[in-house]
CSV table of C-alpha atoms in Angstrom, one decimal:
chain,number,residue,atom,x,y,z
A,263,UNK,CA,0.1,0.0,-0.1
A,264,UNK,CA,1.4,3.3,-1.0
A,265,UNK,CA,1.7,5.9,1.9
A,266,UNK,CA,-1.1,8.9,1.9
A,267,UNK,CA,1.2,11.5,3.4
A,268,UNK,CA,4.9,12.0,4.4
A,269,UNK,CA,5.7,14.0,7.5
A,270,UNK,CA,9.2,15.5,7.7
A,271,UNK,CA,10.7,17.0,10.6
A,272,UNK,CA,14.5,18.4,11.1
A,273,UNK,CA,15.8,18.8,14.4
A,274,UNK,CA,19.3,20.3,15.6
A,275,UNK,CA,18.7,21.4,19.3
A,276,UNK,CA,19.5,19.3,22.2
A,277,UNK,CA,16.4,20.7,23.8
A,278,UNK,CA,14.1,19.8,21.1
A,279,UNK,CA,10.8,18.1,22.1
A,280,UNK,CA,11.0,15.8,19.0
A,281,UNK,CA,9.8,12.9,21.3
A,282,UNK,CA,6.6,14.8,22.1
A,283,UNK,CA,6.1,15.2,18.5
A,284,UNK,CA,6.6,11.6,17.7
A,285,UNK,CA,3.8,10.9,20.3
A,286,UNK,CA,1.4,13.3,18.4
A,287,UNK,CA,2.2,11.5,15.1
A,288,UNK,CA,1.9,7.9,16.8
A,289,UNK,CA,-1.8,9.3,17.8
A,290,UNK,CA,-2.7,10.0,14.3
A,291,UNK,CA,-5.9,8.5,13.2
A,292,UNK,CA,-4.3,7.3,9.9
A,293,UNK,CA,-0.8,6.7,11.2
A,294,UNK,CA,-0.5,3.5,9.3
A,295,UNK,CA,-0.7,5.5,6.1
A,296,UNK,CA,2.1,8.0,7.1
A,297,UNK,CA,5.7,7.9,6.0
A,298,UNK,CA,7.6,9.8,8.9
A,299,UNK,CA,11.2,11.0,8.3
A,300,UNK,CA,13.2,12.7,11.1
A,301,UNK,CA,16.5,14.6,9.9
A,302,UNK,CA,19.2,15.3,12.6
A,303,UNK,CA,21.3,18.2,11.6
A,304,UNK,CA,23.7,18.2,14.6
A,305,UNK,CA,25.4,15.5,16.7
A,306,UNK,CA,23.6,16.9,19.8
A,307,UNK,CA,19.9,16.5,18.5
A,308,UNK,CA,18.3,14.1,20.5
A,309,UNK,CA,17.9,10.5,18.9
A,310,UNK,CA,14.4,8.9,18.7
A,311,UNK,CA,14.3,6.7,22.0
A,312,UNK,CA,12.1,4.1,20.4
A,313,UNK,CA,11.8,2.1,17.2
A,314,UNK,CA,8.7,3.6,15.6
A,315,UNK,CA,8.7,1.6,12.4
A,316,UNK,CA,5.7,-0.7,13.5
A,317,UNK,CA,3.7,2.4,14.0
A,318,UNK,CA,3.8,4.1,10.6
A,319,UNK,CA,3.7,2.9,6.9
A,320,UNK,CA,7.5,3.7,7.2
A,321,UNK,CA,9.8,5.5,9.7
A,322,UNK,CA,13.2,6.7,9.2
A,323,UNK,CA,15.7,8.7,11.2
A,324,UNK,CA,18.7,10.1,9.3
A,325,UNK,CA,21.4,12.6,9.7
A,326,UNK,CA,22.4,15.6,7.5
A,327,UNK,CA,25.3,17.3,9.5
A,328,UNK,CA,26.1,19.4,6.5
A,329,UNK,CA,22.9,21.2,6.4
A,330,UNK,CA,23.2,24.9,7.9
A,331,UNK,CA,19.6,25.0,9.0
A,332,UNK,CA,16.6,22.8,9.7
A,333,UNK,CA,14.8,24.3,6.8
A,334,UNK,CA,17.5,23.1,4.3
A,335,UNK,CA,17.5,19.7,5.9
A,336,UNK,CA,14.0,19.1,4.9
A,337,UNK,CA,14.9,18.9,1.5
A,338,UNK,CA,17.2,15.8,2.5
A,339,UNK,CA,14.3,14.2,4.2
A,340,UNK,CA,12.0,14.6,1.1
A,341,UNK,CA,14.2,12.8,-1.0
A,342,UNK,CA,13.7,9.7,1.3
A,343,UNK,CA,9.8,9.9,0.7
A,344,UNK,CA,7.3,8.6,-1.8
A,345,UNK,CA,3.9,9.7,-0.6
A,346,UNK,CA,2.1,12.1,-2.9
A,347,UNK,CA,1.5,14.6,-0.2
A,348,UNK,CA,4.2,15.9,2.0
A,349,UNK,CA,3.9,17.9,5.2
A,350,UNK,CA,7.0,19.8,6.7
A,351,UNK,CA,6.8,20.1,10.3
A,352,UNK,CA,8.9,22.1,13.0
A,353,UNK,CA,10.2,19.9,15.8
A,354,UNK,CA,8.3,22.0,18.3
A,355,UNK,CA,4.8,21.8,16.6
A,356,UNK,CA,2.5,19.0,17.4
A,357,UNK,CA,-0.4,18.0,15.1
A,358,UNK,CA,-3.7,17.1,16.9
A,359,UNK,CA,-4.8,13.5,16.5
A,360,UNK,CA,-6.9,14.0,13.3
A,361,UNK,CA,-4.5,16.5,11.6
A,362,UNK,CA,-3.0,14.1,9.0
A,363,UNK,CA,-6.6,12.7,8.2
A,364,UNK,CA,-7.9,16.3,7.8
A,365,UNK,CA,-4.9,17.5,5.5
A,366,UNK,CA,-5.5,14.4,3.2
A,367,UNK,CA,-9.3,15.1,3.0
A,368,UNK,CA,-8.4,18.7,2.2
A,369,UNK,CA,-6.2,17.7,-0.8
A,370,UNK,CA,-9.4,16.2,-2.4
A,371,UNK,CA,-9.9,19.8,-3.6
A,372,UNK,CA,-7.9,21.6,-6.3
A,373,UNK,CA,-5.1,22.7,-3.8
A,374,UNK,CA,-1.4,22.9,-4.2
A,375,UNK,CA,-0.6,23.9,-0.6
A,376,UNK,CA,-2.8,23.1,2.5
A,377,UNK,CA,-2.1,24.6,5.8
A,378,UNK,CA,-3.0,24.0,9.4
A,379,UNK,CA,-4.7,26.1,11.9
A,380,UNK,CA,-2.2,27.1,14.6
A,381,UNK,CA,-2.9,26.9,18.3
A,382,UNK,CA,-0.6,28.0,21.3
A,383,UNK,CA,0.9,24.9,23.0
A,384,UNK,CA,2.6,26.8,25.7
A,385,UNK,CA,1.6,25.7,29.2
A,386,UNK,CA,-0.7,28.3,30.7
A,387,UNK,CA,-1.0,30.2,27.5
A,388,UNK,CA,1.4,32.9,28.7
A,389,UNK,CA,0.7,36.4,27.2
A,390,UNK,CA,4.2,36.6,25.6
A,391,UNK,CA,4.0,33.4,23.9
A,392,UNK,CA,0.5,34.0,22.6
A,393,UNK,CA,1.8,37.4,21.2
A,394,UNK,CA,4.6,35.6,19.5
A,395,UNK,CA,2.2,33.3,17.9
A,396,UNK,CA,0.1,35.9,16.5
A,397,UNK,CA,3.1,37.7,15.1
A,398,UNK,CA,4.2,34.7,13.5
A,399,UNK,CA,1.0,32.9,12.7
A,400,UNK,CA,-1.7,35.7,13.1
A,401,UNK,CA,-3.5,35.1,9.9
A,402,UNK,CA,-3.8,31.3,10.6
A,403,UNK,CA,-4.3,31.3,14.4
A,404,UNK,CA,-7.3,29.3,15.8
A,405,UNK,CA,-10.1,29.7,15.5
A,406,UNK,CA,-10.3,29.8,11.8
A,407,UNK,CA,-12.7,29.5,9.0
A,408,UNK,CA,-11.3,26.9,6.4
A,409,UNK,CA,-11.2,28.5,3.0
A,410,UNK,CA,-8.9,29.5,0.2
A,411,UNK,CA,-5.9,31.9,1.0
A,412,UNK,CA,-3.5,34.1,-0.6
A,413,UNK,CA,-0.6,32.6,1.2
A,414,UNK,CA,0.2,30.1,4.0
A,415,UNK,CA,3.2,29.7,6.3
A,416,UNK,CA,6.1,28.1,5.1
A,417,UNK,CA,6.1,25.8,8.1
A,418,UNK,CA,3.7,23.1,9.5
A,419,UNK,CA,2.2,23.1,6.0
A,420,UNK,CA,1.5,20.4,3.4
A,421,UNK,CA,2.3,20.3,-0.5
A,422,UNK,CA,1.5,18.2,-3.3
A,423,UNK,CA,4.6,16.2,-4.0
A,424,UNK,CA,4.4,17.7,-7.7
A,425,UNK,CA,5.0,21.1,-6.2
A,426,UNK,CA,8.4,20.1,-4.6
A,427,UNK,CA,9.6,17.5,-7.2
A,428,UNK,CA,12.4,18.5,-9.6
A,429,UNK,CA,13.0,21.9,-7.8
A,430,UNK,CA,16.6,22.8,-7.9
A,431,UNK,CA,17.8,23.6,-5.4
A,432,UNK,CA,14.9,22.5,-3.1
A,433,UNK,CA,17.0,23.2,0.0
A,434,UNK,CA,17.4,27.0,-0.7
A,435,UNK,CA,13.7,27.3,-1.7
A,436,UNK,CA,12.5,25.6,1.5
A,437,UNK,CA,14.6,28.1,3.5
A,438,UNK,CA,12.4,30.6,5.2
A,439,UNK,CA,12.2,34.0,3.5
A,440,UNK,CA,13.0,32.4,0.0
A,441,UNK,CA,9.7,33.6,-1.7
A,442,UNK,CA,9.0,30.1,-2.6
A,443,UNK,CA,5.3,30.6,-2.1
A,444,UNK,CA,5.4,33.7,-4.4
A,445,UNK,CA,6.8,31.6,-7.0
A,446,UNK,CA,4.1,28.8,-6.6
A,447,UNK,CA,1.6,31.5,-6.7
A,448,UNK,CA,3.0,32.8,-10.1
A,449,UNK,CA,2.8,29.3,-11.5
A,450,UNK,CA,-1.0,29.2,-10.7
A,451,UNK,CA,-0.9,27.3,-7.3
A,452,UNK,CA,-3.8,27.6,-5.0
A,453,UNK,CA,-3.6,27.7,-1.2
A,454,UNK,CA,-6.1,26.4,1.3
A,455,UNK,CA,-6.5,26.7,5.2
A,456,UNK,CA,-7.8,23.4,6.4
A,457,UNK,CA,-9.5,22.5,9.6
A,458,UNK,CA,-6.3,20.5,10.6
A,459,UNK,CA,-4.8,21.9,13.8
A,460,UNK,CA,-1.2,22.1,15.0
A,461,UNK,CA,-0.2,23.1,18.5
A,462,UNK,CA,3.0,25.3,18.3
A,463,UNK,CA,5.3,26.1,21.2
A,464,UNK,CA,6.2,29.8,21.0
A,465,UNK,CA,9.2,31.9,22.8
A,466,UNK,CA,7.8,32.9,26.2
A,467,UNK,CA,10.5,35.1,27.5
A,468,UNK,CA,11.5,38.6,26.6
A,469,UNK,CA,15.0,37.4,25.9
A,470,UNK,CA,14.1,34.6,23.6
A,471,UNK,CA,11.4,36.7,22.0
A,472,UNK,CA,13.7,39.7,21.2
A,473,UNK,CA,16.3,37.1,19.6
A,474,UNK,CA,13.7,35.5,17.4
A,475,UNK,CA,12.1,38.8,16.3
A,476,UNK,CA,15.5,40.2,15.5
A,477,UNK,CA,16.7,37.4,13.5
A,478,UNK,CA,13.5,37.0,11.6
A,479,UNK,CA,13.4,40.7,10.7
A,480,UNK,CA,16.9,40.5,9.5
A,481,UNK,CA,16.1,37.6,7.3
A,482,UNK,CA,12.9,39.1,5.9
A,483,UNK,CA,14.5,42.3,5.3
A,484,UNK,CA,17.5,40.8,3.4
A,485,UNK,CA,15.2,38.6,1.5
A,486,UNK,CA,13.0,41.5,0.3
A,487,UNK,CA,16.0,43.7,-0.7
A,488,UNK,CA,17.7,40.8,-2.6
A,489,UNK,CA,14.8,39.5,-4.5
A,490,UNK,CA,13.5,43.1,-5.2
A,491,UNK,CA,16.9,44.4,-6.4
A,492,UNK,CA,16.6,47.3,-4.2
A,493,UNK,CA,18.9,50.4,-4.6
A,494,UNK,CA,21.0,51.9,-1.9
A,495,UNK,CA,18.5,54.8,-1.5
A,496,UNK,CA,15.7,52.6,-1.0
A,497,UNK,CA,17.5,50.5,1.6
A,498,UNK,CA,18.2,53.6,3.3
A,499,UNK,CA,14.5,54.7,3.5
A,500,UNK,CA,13.4,51.4,4.8
A,501,UNK,CA,16.2,51.4,7.5
A,502,UNK,CA,15.1,55.0,8.7
A,503,UNK,CA,11.4,54.0,8.6
A,504,UNK,CA,11.8,50.7,10.4
A,505,UNK,CA,10.6,52.0,13.9
A,506,UNK,CA,7.2,52.1,12.1
A,507,UNK,CA,7.1,48.4,11.4
A,508,UNK,CA,5.5,47.5,14.7
A,509,UNK,CA,2.6,49.9,14.1
A,510,UNK,CA,2.1,48.4,10.6
A,511,UNK,CA,2.2,44.8,11.8
A,512,UNK,CA,-0.1,45.6,14.7
A,513,UNK,CA,-2.7,47.1,12.3
A,514,UNK,CA,-2.5,44.0,10.0
A,515,UNK,CA,-2.9,41.6,13.0
A,516,UNK,CA,-5.7,43.5,14.4
């Protein structure tokens, strides 16, 4: 029997809760139809403590120590799968028990990319964690009304295999900020937000939040400037106007 969907996760942090993620995947209603590939990108990444092959259609744990980021390592995991649908997961995001089943059902429509509604997985739903979730996933945060979207997150999202197959270099395209979804949209791809849900752990301290937001901002700005071939004067204008970005983001989130 061919697998219905592949789940790929890359992990490189010794504190990664990847064992909890495996428990979430083991609880899936269609787990016997799932390919699961875990890619470890550092020697410190925690190995899976159990043999999970009997729980899924196939299970594989591999290493890609040359990958410079978890995003790029997902491409290595993709090469080990055969399922017609592929879901890319972060190692700190946990699908609810029927997530895979709902994603597969959603692909019965004309969609190229299908997203999940995002819930806050932090214990006690700390305010700062909730705020970080809205900054990163505000347009797709629970509760949601399933329907067609202009775009979806680059993480915790599923693709038709045909959208990823033959892309070169796929590792670069899967890197956050690459503009891959814009490329797909230009090719006529359609995006759908489903009723599938993923519980996402978010930064809950001021220090961690500042580090994540600063890094994400630099990456996003660099990507826009590079892909838009910005001139030096335009870069300067955006740099000087950057203090207004929180107001712009707040308005959009509201």
